[in-house]
Every structure is written in C-alpha cells, then in structure tokens.
Amino acid sequence: MSRKVTDKAVEPRAGARHVKTIIVGSGFAGLGLAIRLRQQGREDFLVLERGSEVGGTWRDNTYPGAACDVPSHLYSYSFAPNPDWTRSFSKQGEIQAYIKSVAERHNVLDRHVFDCDVLSVRWNEASARWEISSTKGEFTADTVVSAIGALCEPSLPDIKGINDFEGEIFHSARWNHDADLTGKRVAVIGTGASSIQIVPAIASKVATLDVYQRTAPWLLPRMDRPYLLPERLAFKHIPAVQRLSRAAIYAARETQVVGLTRFPVLMKAFEALSRAKLQIEIRDPALRKKVTPNYRIGCKRMLISNEYYPALDRDNVDVITDGIAEVKPGSIVTKDGTEREIDALIVATGFHVTDSPTYNAMVGRDGRTLAEVFDEIGQQAYKGSAIANFPNMFFLVGPNVGLGHTSMVYMIESQINYVSDALATIEKRGLRTVEVREDAQQAYNTDLQAKLGKTVWNTGGCASWYLDKHGNNTTLWPDFTFEFRRLTRHFDADAYTTTTADADREVVAAQ
C-alpha cells in the first residue's frame, strides 16, 4: 500500500545532528549492520553505543567462567571467519577480542559514538524523522535501527530488603572485579546460564557458597577442548576446512529443531543423557533429588557444563530450594525461617527480555511508547524486524528471533539482509516513510503463535523467560533457521504502508 503525503517544509530540529540512519547498539547485530552499510557504500549513518567499545553482551558479561554455549566456528560472522579460535567453545575474552578485531578490520569505528546512552527516540510526524536524545547530544534520523538486543538490561529480583544488604552485591552482568571473594561467605541467586559458569569458577575460592535455586536446569555435556596445532594450521591456511567445520556444526545443531518444535518425544534422548550425567556427577542422593528438573527437557534453555554438578557436590557448597523471604544487611532468610549469614551476594537472575526498560524510551507515531504498545498487544513484530506504529524503525534481534539450540549470529545476519534491503528500497523508490501494516503483523504473529503452541517451550510444563505476561512465547523462533533466512532474504514492501513526497512537499493524497 502506498500513498503520497507531504507537508509544509519543516525546519530541522535546532542544534541536532542529522544523519540518514542511526543504529542503536553495537553488539553482533548493530556492528554487523554498520559493516553491511559501509560495504554498500552507505556512509550517512551513525552507531550510538552506550559502552566504551563494541561487543554488547560480550563486553558487559565479564564474570568468572563466562563462555559461549555455541561452538566457536558457528558463533561468528559468516563474512569474517576466525581461523584463530583456540578452542571449540570460546571464552568471553576471546569472543570480545574477535568482535573488536572485526570492527577494526572493516573500518567502521569512525561511525560510532561511544559512551552515548540513548535517552529517548521519538517520532516527529510533521518532519517524518526520528528525534533522538542522548548523553552525547541531540540527533535526528530518517531511519532508526534498534540493535539493543534481548540480553542487555539486567533483571533484579523483587526481594524484601535486598537494597539494604551491606556486603558486596552485584548482578552477574555487572561483575565487580574489585570485590575479592576469597575466603568469603557468598550467595548466588539463580541457576541459569550465567550461574552454572560462575559457581564452578568461584567454589574453590570462597569459604562457603549458597546457591539459591528456584528451578533446576537440565544440563548436557560440554564438548569443549583446545584445538590442536594441526587443526589451527588447517583452519588458517585451508579456508575450506573451517567452512566445512562450520557447516557440519550448523547441520548438527539444526537437527534439534525437529524435537524442540515438532516431535517433543525425540527430546527423550537428550533427557536420558542429562539424567545419566546427573547420576554420575552428583554422589549425594539428597542433592541429586534437589537438582533433578521436574519439566521436559528443552522447555527452558538447555545448559551445557562439565563442572557445575561437581561444584555443587563440594562440601562448602549448599543448594537451597526454599524460597527467599527477605535479605537482611548481612544475611538471607528463607521462607522456612532459616537465616544464613553471607558477606557477598551475586544476583544471576537474567535479563529483562520481554519487558526491557528501553521500550519506555521509544515513542511511536501515535504518541505511545513501545512499552505501552507491548503492554496492550503483547511483544510482537513482523519478521522480528518491524512494528506497527513505529514508521522508519527496524529491529535487530526483535521479538521471536531468539533461539534455543544454535547460533544467534545466523539469525542476526538474516535480519541484516532484510533491514539493509529495506533501506535500499527506501532510497531507490524515494520513500518518505515505511510502516508495517497492522493486519500483516497480526497475521504473521497468529501463525507464529500457532506454531509455538506445539513446541516443547509451550508444552513442556515449565515457566520461563521465553513467555511474556500474556502467556505467549515472544522470544523464540519456532522453526528451522534456514526458513527464517528465506523469509528475510528480501524486503517485502507490500506488507507495509509507504508514503512518498513530491519536490515541493505539498499535501497530495493518493492510494
């Protein structure tokens, strides 16, 4: 649908710097799009990044033991293979160094504004531009791309008295490296992906470690090892070897989709493997019972570790399943009345995935914030990339783009294809605005939720951060990733309402 809309000439926002495209965030997604734009010869863009360097999640999460649960050769850009990975599953520092090296090699750092916290992004209907306020000044843009990501805003538990704790306290994503935990009594709240890496990394250093568990995770073996010198030489000097390794990893991971989304009974094999691992690595029957999940494997994120269960089995580690009643200045009290004294509290409770505070900063065409829109209709988008009421705005790692089995970088590159083609289409056709039609968005999400209803994430008997307050899974993609790649290969302008402007910007209506 297209219509020609103009208005009287509008003066640029006073004192604001105007660019054609602004990208918010420079993790894998924002950086990848910046590189694509430069490769296409599109220079009129900026990346606003609140951190002091690129990297996003991998810059922020520096806790002990931080590492990826996707094999190295798949967890990288397809256009920037890294022959220098030292092991099959890379650690945080190596991934961050890789991201920084890609940014430098593709010469996009000059388009970044670092230490720039975006405060608001507001659509101006009269000028058909986005107005962006930040800690580094005011900007306007024809198009904004949100590459903020789902795992960027730490979620703090709503526990009585937690703000009154007098010892060291920090979230896993904001690790305080100045805090010496050696010989201290430490508590960790949470047993998710961060916690299962932190607990083994600090268990031998602390005096006591209390792990507060609400839901036991399913754990699978971590098939991690250092690469041998011949392998590394082959990766470096015979590129086809690395491409073949990447393809094999991708194919093996993709087979899990059948069990996760179509025939959950096939996940029984993974469950049997996990139960055997639990039986071997936990000697204490009472502890083994505590950490045995009571839902189907795959319903929550499947985790991989060879060190977590042995760490829980240590004499100085205690797994506590009674709910927390309150936190006192120097202790935690559980609902059974037990009080345990601690010196440090580590909060490993994940992120605001379906209710990110950043949604309050984005104000759409009708004056509603993205948070208000999501509160009404649930977190939904069209192909995870566009949302009605937010013209000329695109999203990378938007709703229902997440994965539970393989590399998010593959999905990110698929969205980069879509968004870069959208920007090219806008320029080629001389479009003033593009906004996804509500009916197209609704139809897409109705189909999506129908598919999700049959998956293990919706039928596995667990409550997870995959679900929003409406009970819908608004986080994960319920199909093969190559199907998402097919859907996002080209920008489908027919699903959008578009406007154009004539040279005089006079008001002309058309359909």
Coordinates of C-alpha atoms in Angstrom, one line a residue:
M1 CA 0.0 0.0 0.0
S2 CA 1.4 3.4 -0.9
R3 CA 0.2 6.9 -0.5
K4 CA 1.8 10.3 -1.4
V5 CA 1.9 12.5 1.7
T6 CA 3.6 15.9 2.0
D7 CA 3.5 18.7 4.4
K8 CA 4.9 22.2 4.5
A9 CA 8.6 22.4 4.9
V10 CA 9.7 21.6 8.4
E11 CA 12.8 23.1 9.9
P12 CA 15.4 20.7 11.2
R13 CA 15.4 20.2 15.0
A14 CA 17.5 23.1 16.4
G15 CA 21.0 22.0 17.4
A16 CA 20.5 18.4 16.4
R17 CA 22.9 16.5 14.1
H18 CA 21.0 14.8 11.3
V19 CA 22.0 11.5 9.6
K20 CA 20.1 9.3 7.3
T21 CA 20.3 6.2 9.6
I22 CA 21.0 5.8 13.3
I23 CA 21.8 2.3 14.7
V24 CA 21.4 2.0 18.5
G25 CA 23.8 -0.6 19.9
S26 CA 26.9 -2.2 18.7
G27 CA 26.9 -5.8 19.7
F28 CA 27.0 -8.5 17.0
A29 CA 23.8 -7.1 15.4
G30 CA 24.5 -3.3 15.3
L31 CA 28.1 -3.8 14.3
G32 CA 27.1 -6.3 11.6
L33 CA 24.6 -3.8 10.1
A34 CA 27.2 -1.0 10.2
I35 CA 29.7 -3.1 8.3
R36 CA 27.0 -4.0 5.7
L37 CA 26.1 -0.4 5.2
R38 CA 29.7 0.6 4.6
Q39 CA 30.2 -2.3 2.2
Q40 CA 27.2 -1.0 0.2
G41 CA 28.7 2.5 0.1
R42 CA 26.2 4.0 2.5
E43 CA 28.2 6.4 4.6
D44 CA 25.4 8.6 6.1
F45 CA 24.9 6.6 9.3
L46 CA 26.0 6.6 13.0
V47 CA 26.1 3.9 15.7
L48 CA 25.2 5.1 19.1
E49 CA 26.7 2.8 21.7
R50 CA 26.3 3.3 25.5
G51 CA 29.5 1.4 26.2
S52 CA 33.1 2.5 25.7
E53 CA 33.7 -0.1 22.9
V54 CA 31.8 -2.6 20.7
G55 CA 30.8 -6.0 21.9
G56 CA 27.4 -5.7 23.7
T57 CA 26.8 -8.8 25.8
W58 CA 30.4 -10.0 25.4
R59 CA 31.7 -6.6 26.5
D60 CA 29.4 -6.5 29.6
N61 CA 29.5 -10.1 30.9
T62 CA 33.0 -10.5 32.3
Y63 CA 32.1 -12.7 35.2
P64 CA 34.4 -15.6 36.1
G65 CA 33.9 -18.6 33.8
A66 CA 32.0 -16.6 31.1
A67 CA 31.9 -18.5 27.8
C68 CA 29.7 -19.3 24.9
D69 CA 27.5 -22.4 24.6
V70 CA 27.6 -22.4 20.8
P71 CA 30.7 -23.8 19.1
S72 CA 33.3 -21.1 18.1
H73 CA 33.2 -21.6 14.3
L74 CA 29.5 -21.1 14.2
Y75 CA 29.4 -18.2 16.7
S76 CA 31.0 -15.8 14.3
Y77 CA 30.1 -13.7 11.2
S78 CA 29.9 -15.7 8.0
F79 CA 31.8 -12.9 6.3
A80 CA 34.5 -12.8 8.9
P81 CA 35.6 -16.3 9.8
N82 CA 38.2 -16.5 12.6
P83 CA 40.9 -19.2 12.0
D84 CA 42.5 -18.3 15.3
W85 CA 39.9 -19.7 17.7
T86 CA 41.9 -21.6 20.4
R87 CA 39.1 -24.0 21.5
S88 CA 35.8 -25.5 20.4
F89 CA 33.8 -23.3 22.8
S90 CA 35.3 -19.8 23.1
K91 CA 35.5 -17.9 26.4
Q92 CA 34.3 -14.3 26.8
G93 CA 37.6 -12.6 26.4
E94 CA 38.3 -14.3 23.1
I95 CA 34.9 -13.5 21.7
Q96 CA 35.2 -9.9 22.7
A97 CA 38.6 -9.7 21.1
Y98 CA 37.2 -11.2 17.9
I99 CA 34.3 -8.6 17.8
K100 CA 36.7 -5.7 18.3
S101 CA 39.1 -7.1 15.6
V102 CA 36.2 -7.3 13.1
A103 CA 35.2 -3.7 13.8
E104 CA 38.7 -2.5 13.2
R105 CA 39.3 -4.7 10.1
H106 CA 36.1 -3.4 8.5
N107 CA 36.9 0.2 9.4
V108 CA 33.6 1.2 11.0
L109 CA 34.7 2.6 14.3
D110 CA 34.7 6.1 12.9
R111 CA 30.9 5.8 12.5
H112 CA 30.5 5.1 16.2
V113 CA 29.6 7.4 19.1
F114 CA 30.7 5.6 22.3
D115 CA 29.7 6.3 25.9
C116 CA 26.4 7.5 24.3
D117 CA 23.4 6.5 26.3
V118 CA 20.2 6.9 24.3
L119 CA 17.6 8.6 26.5
S120 CA 14.6 8.8 24.1
V121 CA 13.7 8.1 20.5
R122 CA 10.6 10.0 19.4
W123 CA 8.9 10.1 16.0
N124 CA 8.0 13.5 14.6
E125 CA 5.1 13.1 12.2
A126 CA 5.5 16.6 10.7
S127 CA 9.1 16.1 9.7
A128 CA 8.9 12.3 9.2
R129 CA 12.0 11.9 11.2
W130 CA 13.1 10.3 14.4
E131 CA 14.3 12.7 17.2
I132 CA 17.0 11.1 19.4
S133 CA 18.1 12.5 22.7
S134 CA 21.3 11.1 24.2
T135 CA 24.0 11.8 26.7
K136 CA 26.1 12.9 23.7
G137 CA 23.6 15.4 22.4
E138 CA 20.6 15.5 20.1
F139 CA 20.2 13.7 16.7
T140 CA 17.6 13.3 14.1
A141 CA 17.4 10.5 11.6
D142 CA 15.2 9.4 8.7
T143 CA 15.5 5.8 9.9
V144 CA 16.4 4.2 13.2
V145 CA 17.5 0.6 13.7
S146 CA 17.3 -0.7 17.2
A147 CA 20.1 -3.3 17.8
I148 CA 19.8 -3.2 21.6
G149 CA 19.5 -6.9 22.0
A150 CA 17.5 -9.0 24.4
L151 CA 20.2 -9.7 27.0
C152 CA 21.3 -6.2 27.9
E153 CA 19.2 -5.0 30.8
P154 CA 19.9 -6.9 34.0
S155 CA 16.8 -8.2 35.8
L156 CA 17.0 -7.7 39.6
P157 CA 14.8 -9.9 41.9
D158 CA 12.0 -8.2 43.8
I159 CA 13.1 -9.4 47.3
K160 CA 12.3 -7.7 50.5
G161 CA 15.3 -5.9 52.0
I162 CA 17.7 -6.6 49.1
N163 CA 18.6 -2.9 48.8
D164 CA 19.6 -2.9 52.5
F165 CA 22.3 -5.6 52.1
E166 CA 25.6 -4.2 53.4
G167 CA 28.1 -6.6 51.8
E168 CA 29.2 -6.8 48.2
I169 CA 26.2 -7.1 45.9
F170 CA 26.2 -7.1 42.1
H171 CA 24.5 -8.6 39.1
S172 CA 26.4 -11.2 37.1
A173 CA 26.3 -8.9 34.1
R174 CA 27.9 -6.0 36.1
W175 CA 30.6 -8.0 37.8
N176 CA 32.6 -6.1 40.4
H177 CA 36.2 -7.2 39.7
D178 CA 37.4 -5.1 42.7
A179 CA 35.5 -7.4 45.1
D180 CA 37.7 -10.1 46.5
L181 CA 35.5 -13.1 47.2
T182 CA 38.4 -15.3 48.6
G183 CA 37.5 -16.8 51.9
K184 CA 34.1 -15.1 51.9
R185 CA 30.6 -16.4 52.6
V186 CA 28.9 -16.0 49.2
A187 CA 25.4 -16.5 48.0
V188 CA 24.3 -16.8 44.3
I189 CA 20.7 -16.3 43.4
G190 CA 19.7 -18.1 40.2
T191 CA 20.7 -21.3 38.4
G192 CA 20.6 -20.2 34.8
A193 CA 23.3 -19.9 32.1
S194 CA 25.4 -17.4 34.0
S195 CA 25.2 -19.1 37.3
I196 CA 26.3 -22.5 36.1
Q197 CA 29.5 -20.9 34.9
I198 CA 30.1 -18.7 37.9
V199 CA 29.5 -21.3 40.6
P200 CA 32.3 -23.7 39.4
A201 CA 34.7 -20.7 38.9
I202 CA 34.4 -19.4 42.5
A203 CA 33.5 -22.5 44.5
S204 CA 37.1 -23.4 45.4
K205 CA 38.0 -19.8 46.4
V206 CA 35.2 -18.9 48.8
A207 CA 34.6 -20.2 52.3
T208 CA 31.0 -21.2 51.7
L209 CA 28.7 -20.8 48.7
D210 CA 24.9 -20.9 49.0
V211 CA 23.2 -21.4 45.6
Y212 CA 19.6 -20.4 45.7
Q213 CA 17.6 -22.4 43.2
R214 CA 14.1 -21.8 42.1
T215 CA 14.0 -24.3 39.2
A216 CA 16.6 -26.9 38.4
P217 CA 18.1 -26.7 34.9
W218 CA 18.7 -29.6 32.5
L219 CA 22.4 -29.9 31.9
L220 CA 24.2 -31.6 28.9
P221 CA 27.9 -32.4 28.5
R222 CA 30.1 -29.5 27.3
M223 CA 32.1 -31.0 24.4
D224 CA 34.8 -28.4 24.8
R225 CA 38.5 -28.9 24.1
P226 CA 41.5 -26.9 22.9
Y227 CA 42.2 -27.1 19.2
L228 CA 45.3 -29.0 18.3
L229 CA 48.1 -27.2 16.4
P230 CA 47.4 -29.1 13.2
E231 CA 43.8 -28.1 13.3
R232 CA 44.6 -24.5 13.9
L233 CA 47.1 -24.5 11.0
A234 CA 44.4 -26.1 8.7
F235 CA 41.8 -23.5 9.7
K236 CA 44.3 -20.7 9.0
H237 CA 45.8 -22.0 5.7
I238 CA 43.0 -24.1 4.2
P239 CA 39.8 -21.9 4.5
A240 CA 37.6 -24.8 3.2
V241 CA 38.4 -26.8 6.3
Q242 CA 36.9 -24.1 8.5
R243 CA 33.9 -23.7 6.2
L244 CA 33.3 -27.4 6.4
S245 CA 33.6 -27.4 10.2
R246 CA 31.1 -24.5 10.4
A247 CA 28.6 -26.3 8.0
A248 CA 28.9 -29.5 10.0
I249 CA 28.2 -27.7 13.3
Y250 CA 25.2 -25.9 11.8
A251 CA 23.7 -29.1 10.4
A252 CA 24.1 -31.0 13.7
R253 CA 22.5 -28.2 15.7
E254 CA 19.7 -27.7 13.3
T255 CA 18.6 -31.3 13.8
Q256 CA 17.4 -30.4 17.3
V257 CA 14.7 -28.3 15.8
V258 CA 12.7 -31.4 15.0
G259 CA 12.5 -32.4 18.7
L260 CA 12.0 -28.9 20.0
T261 CA 9.3 -27.8 17.7
R262 CA 7.6 -30.8 16.1
F263 CA 8.1 -34.1 17.9
P264 CA 9.0 -33.3 21.5
V265 CA 9.2 -37.1 22.2
L266 CA 12.5 -37.0 20.4
M267 CA 14.0 -34.9 23.2
K268 CA 13.8 -38.1 25.4
A269 CA 17.3 -39.0 24.1
F270 CA 18.7 -35.7 25.4
E271 CA 16.8 -36.2 28.7
A272 CA 18.3 -39.7 29.1
L273 CA 21.8 -38.2 28.5
S274 CA 21.2 -35.5 31.1
R275 CA 19.9 -37.9 33.7
A276 CA 22.9 -40.2 33.2
K277 CA 25.2 -37.1 33.7
L278 CA 23.4 -36.2 36.9
Q279 CA 23.7 -39.7 38.2
I280 CA 27.4 -39.9 37.6
E281 CA 28.4 -36.4 38.7
I282 CA 26.3 -36.0 41.9
R283 CA 27.2 -38.5 44.6
D284 CA 24.7 -37.4 47.3
P285 CA 21.2 -38.8 46.6
A286 CA 19.5 -35.9 48.5
L287 CA 21.4 -33.3 46.5
R288 CA 20.7 -35.3 43.3
K289 CA 17.0 -35.1 44.0
K290 CA 17.2 -31.4 44.6
V291 CA 18.8 -30.6 41.3
T292 CA 16.6 -33.0 39.2
P293 CA 14.3 -31.0 36.9
N294 CA 10.6 -31.6 37.0
Y295 CA 9.7 -30.5 33.5
R296 CA 10.5 -31.7 30.0
I297 CA 14.0 -31.0 28.7
G298 CA 14.1 -28.1 26.2
C299 CA 11.2 -26.3 27.9
K300 CA 13.7 -23.9 29.5
R301 CA 17.1 -23.2 28.0
M302 CA 19.2 -26.3 27.9
L303 CA 22.6 -25.7 29.5
I304 CA 26.0 -27.3 29.0
S305 CA 28.6 -27.8 31.7
N306 CA 31.1 -30.4 32.9
E307 CA 31.9 -28.5 36.1
Y308 CA 28.6 -27.4 37.6
Y309 CA 27.4 -30.6 39.2
P310 CA 30.8 -31.4 40.7
A311 CA 30.9 -27.9 42.1
L312 CA 27.5 -28.4 43.8
D313 CA 28.9 -31.7 45.3
R314 CA 31.6 -29.8 47.2
D315 CA 31.5 -29.7 51.0
N316 CA 31.4 -25.9 51.1
V317 CA 28.6 -25.6 48.6
D318 CA 24.9 -25.8 49.5
V319 CA 21.9 -25.8 47.2
I320 CA 18.9 -24.1 48.8
T321 CA 15.5 -24.6 47.3
D322 CA 13.4 -22.9 49.9
G323 CA 12.2 -19.5 48.6
I324 CA 13.8 -16.4 49.9
A325 CA 11.7 -14.4 52.4
E326 CA 14.0 -11.4 52.8
V327 CA 17.5 -10.2 52.6
K328 CA 18.9 -8.6 55.8
P329 CA 22.1 -6.4 56.0
G330 CA 24.3 -9.4 56.5
S331 CA 22.2 -12.5 55.7
I332 CA 19.4 -14.2 53.7
V333 CA 16.3 -15.6 55.4
T334 CA 14.3 -18.3 53.6
K335 CA 10.6 -18.9 53.9
D336 CA 11.2 -21.8 56.3
G337 CA 12.7 -19.3 58.7
T338 CA 16.4 -20.3 58.3
E339 CA 18.8 -17.4 58.3
R340 CA 22.2 -17.8 56.6
E341 CA 24.9 -15.2 57.1
I342 CA 26.8 -14.0 54.0
D343 CA 29.5 -11.5 53.1
A344 CA 28.7 -11.2 49.4
L345 CA 25.6 -11.6 47.2
I346 CA 25.7 -12.3 43.5
V347 CA 22.5 -11.9 41.6
A348 CA 22.4 -14.1 38.5
T349 CA 18.7 -13.7 37.7
G350 CA 18.9 -12.9 34.0
F351 CA 17.6 -10.0 32.0
H352 CA 14.5 -8.0 31.0
V353 CA 13.8 -9.9 27.8
T354 CA 10.0 -9.4 27.4
D355 CA 9.8 -6.1 29.4
S356 CA 13.0 -4.2 28.7
P357 CA 13.2 -0.7 30.2
T358 CA 14.5 0.5 26.8
Y359 CA 10.9 0.1 25.5
N360 CA 9.8 3.2 27.5
A361 CA 12.3 5.4 25.6
M362 CA 10.8 4.7 22.2
V363 CA 7.7 6.8 21.3
G364 CA 5.9 5.9 18.1
R365 CA 3.6 7.7 15.6
D366 CA 0.6 7.9 17.9
G367 CA 2.5 9.1 21.0
R368 CA 2.5 5.7 22.7
T369 CA 5.8 4.2 23.8
L370 CA 6.8 0.7 22.7
A371 CA 6.3 -0.4 26.3
E372 CA 2.7 0.7 26.1
V373 CA 2.1 -1.0 22.7
F374 CA 3.6 -4.2 24.0
D375 CA 1.5 -4.0 27.2
E376 CA -1.6 -3.9 25.1
I377 CA -1.0 -6.4 22.4
G378 CA 2.0 -8.4 23.7
Q379 CA 5.5 -8.3 22.4
Q380 CA 5.2 -8.9 18.7
A381 CA 6.7 -7.7 15.5
Y382 CA 6.7 -8.5 11.8
K383 CA 9.5 -10.9 11.0
G384 CA 11.1 -9.7 14.2
S385 CA 12.1 -6.6 12.3
A386 CA 9.2 -4.0 12.2
I387 CA 6.4 -2.9 14.5
A388 CA 3.2 -1.1 13.5
N389 CA 3.1 2.5 14.9
F390 CA 6.8 2.8 14.5
P391 CA 7.5 4.0 10.9
N392 CA 11.0 4.0 9.6
M393 CA 12.2 1.9 12.5
F394 CA 13.6 -1.6 12.3
F395 CA 14.7 -4.0 14.9
L396 CA 17.6 -6.5 15.0
V397 CA 17.1 -9.4 17.5
G398 CA 13.4 -8.3 17.9
P399 CA 10.5 -10.5 19.1
N400 CA 10.6 -14.2 18.2
V401 CA 14.1 -14.1 16.7
G402 CA 15.8 -15.9 19.7
L403 CA 17.0 -19.5 19.5
G404 CA 17.3 -22.4 22.0
H405 CA 19.6 -24.5 20.0
T406 CA 22.1 -22.7 17.7
S407 CA 23.9 -19.5 16.9
M408 CA 22.1 -16.2 17.1
V409 CA 24.6 -14.8 14.7
Y410 CA 22.9 -16.7 11.9
M411 CA 19.6 -15.0 12.7
I412 CA 21.2 -11.6 13.0
E413 CA 22.7 -11.9 9.6
S414 CA 19.3 -12.9 8.2
Q415 CA 17.8 -9.7 9.7
I416 CA 20.7 -7.7 8.4
N417 CA 19.8 -8.9 4.9
Y418 CA 16.2 -7.8 5.5
V419 CA 16.9 -4.4 7.0
S420 CA 19.7 -3.4 4.6
D421 CA 17.4 -4.3 1.7
A422 CA 14.6 -2.2 3.3
L423 CA 17.0 0.8 3.5
A424 CA 18.0 0.3 -0.1
T425 CA 14.3 0.1 -1.2
I426 CA 13.5 3.3 0.7
E427 CA 16.3 5.1 -1.2
K428 CA 15.6 3.5 -4.6
R429 CA 11.9 4.3 -4.5
G430 CA 12.2 7.7 -2.9
L431 CA 10.0 6.7 0.1
R432 CA 9.4 9.1 2.9
T433 CA 8.1 6.5 5.4
V434 CA 7.5 2.8 5.6
E435 CA 5.4 1.3 8.3
V436 CA 4.4 -2.4 8.6
R437 CA 0.6 -2.8 8.2
E438 CA -1.2 -4.0 11.4
D439 CA -3.0 -6.7 9.5
A440 CA 0.3 -8.1 8.1
Q441 CA 1.8 -8.0 11.6
Q442 CA -1.2 -9.7 13.2
A443 CA -1.4 -12.4 10.5
Y444 CA 2.3 -13.1 10.9
N445 CA 2.1 -13.4 14.7
T446 CA -1.1 -15.5 14.6
D447 CA 0.7 -18.0 12.5
L448 CA 3.8 -17.8 14.7
Q449 CA 1.9 -18.5 18.0
A450 CA 0.1 -21.4 16.3
K451 CA 3.4 -23.0 15.6
L452 CA 4.8 -22.2 19.0
G453 CA 1.8 -23.9 20.7
K454 CA 3.1 -27.2 19.6
T455 CA 6.6 -26.8 20.7
V456 CA 8.3 -28.1 23.9
W457 CA 8.7 -24.5 25.1
N458 CA 4.9 -24.2 25.4
T459 CA 4.0 -27.8 26.3
G460 CA 7.0 -28.8 28.5
G461 CA 5.5 -27.9 31.9
C462 CA 7.7 -25.0 32.9
A463 CA 7.6 -21.3 33.3
S464 CA 10.4 -19.5 31.5
W465 CA 11.6 -16.1 30.5
Y466 CA 10.6 -17.0 27.0
L467 CA 7.0 -16.1 27.8
D468 CA 5.5 -12.6 28.2
K469 CA 2.9 -11.5 30.7
H470 CA 0.1 -12.6 28.2
G471 CA 1.5 -16.1 28.3
N472 CA 2.8 -16.0 24.7
N473 CA 6.2 -17.1 23.7
T474 CA 7.5 -13.9 22.3
T475 CA 11.2 -14.8 22.4
L476 CA 11.9 -17.8 20.3
W477 CA 11.7 -18.7 16.6
P478 CA 9.7 -22.0 16.2
D479 CA 11.2 -23.4 13.0
F480 CA 14.4 -24.1 11.2
T481 CA 16.7 -21.1 11.0
F482 CA 17.1 -21.5 7.2
E483 CA 13.3 -20.9 7.0
F484 CA 13.8 -17.6 8.7
R485 CA 16.7 -16.8 6.3
R486 CA 14.3 -17.5 3.4
L487 CA 11.6 -15.2 4.9
T488 CA 14.0 -12.3 5.4
R489 CA 16.1 -12.6 2.2
H490 CA 14.3 -9.6 0.7
F491 CA 12.3 -6.6 2.0
D492 CA 8.6 -7.2 1.2
A493 CA 7.3 -3.6 0.7
D494 CA 3.8 -5.0 0.0
A495 CA 3.4 -5.7 3.7
Y496 CA 4.0 -2.0 4.5
T497 CA 2.2 1.3 4.2
T498 CA 4.5 3.6 2.4
T499 CA 4.5 7.3 1.8
T500 CA 6.3 9.4 -0.8
A501 CA 6.9 13.2 -1.0
D502 CA 7.0 15.4 -4.1
A503 CA 9.6 18.1 -4.6
D504 CA 7.5 20.9 -3.1
R505 CA 6.3 18.7 -0.2
E506 CA 2.8 19.8 -0.9
V507 CA 0.0 17.7 0.5
V508 CA -1.2 15.2 -2.0
A509 CA -3.3 12.2 -1.1
A510 CA -3.2 9.0 -3.1
Q511 CA -3.7 5.3 -2.7

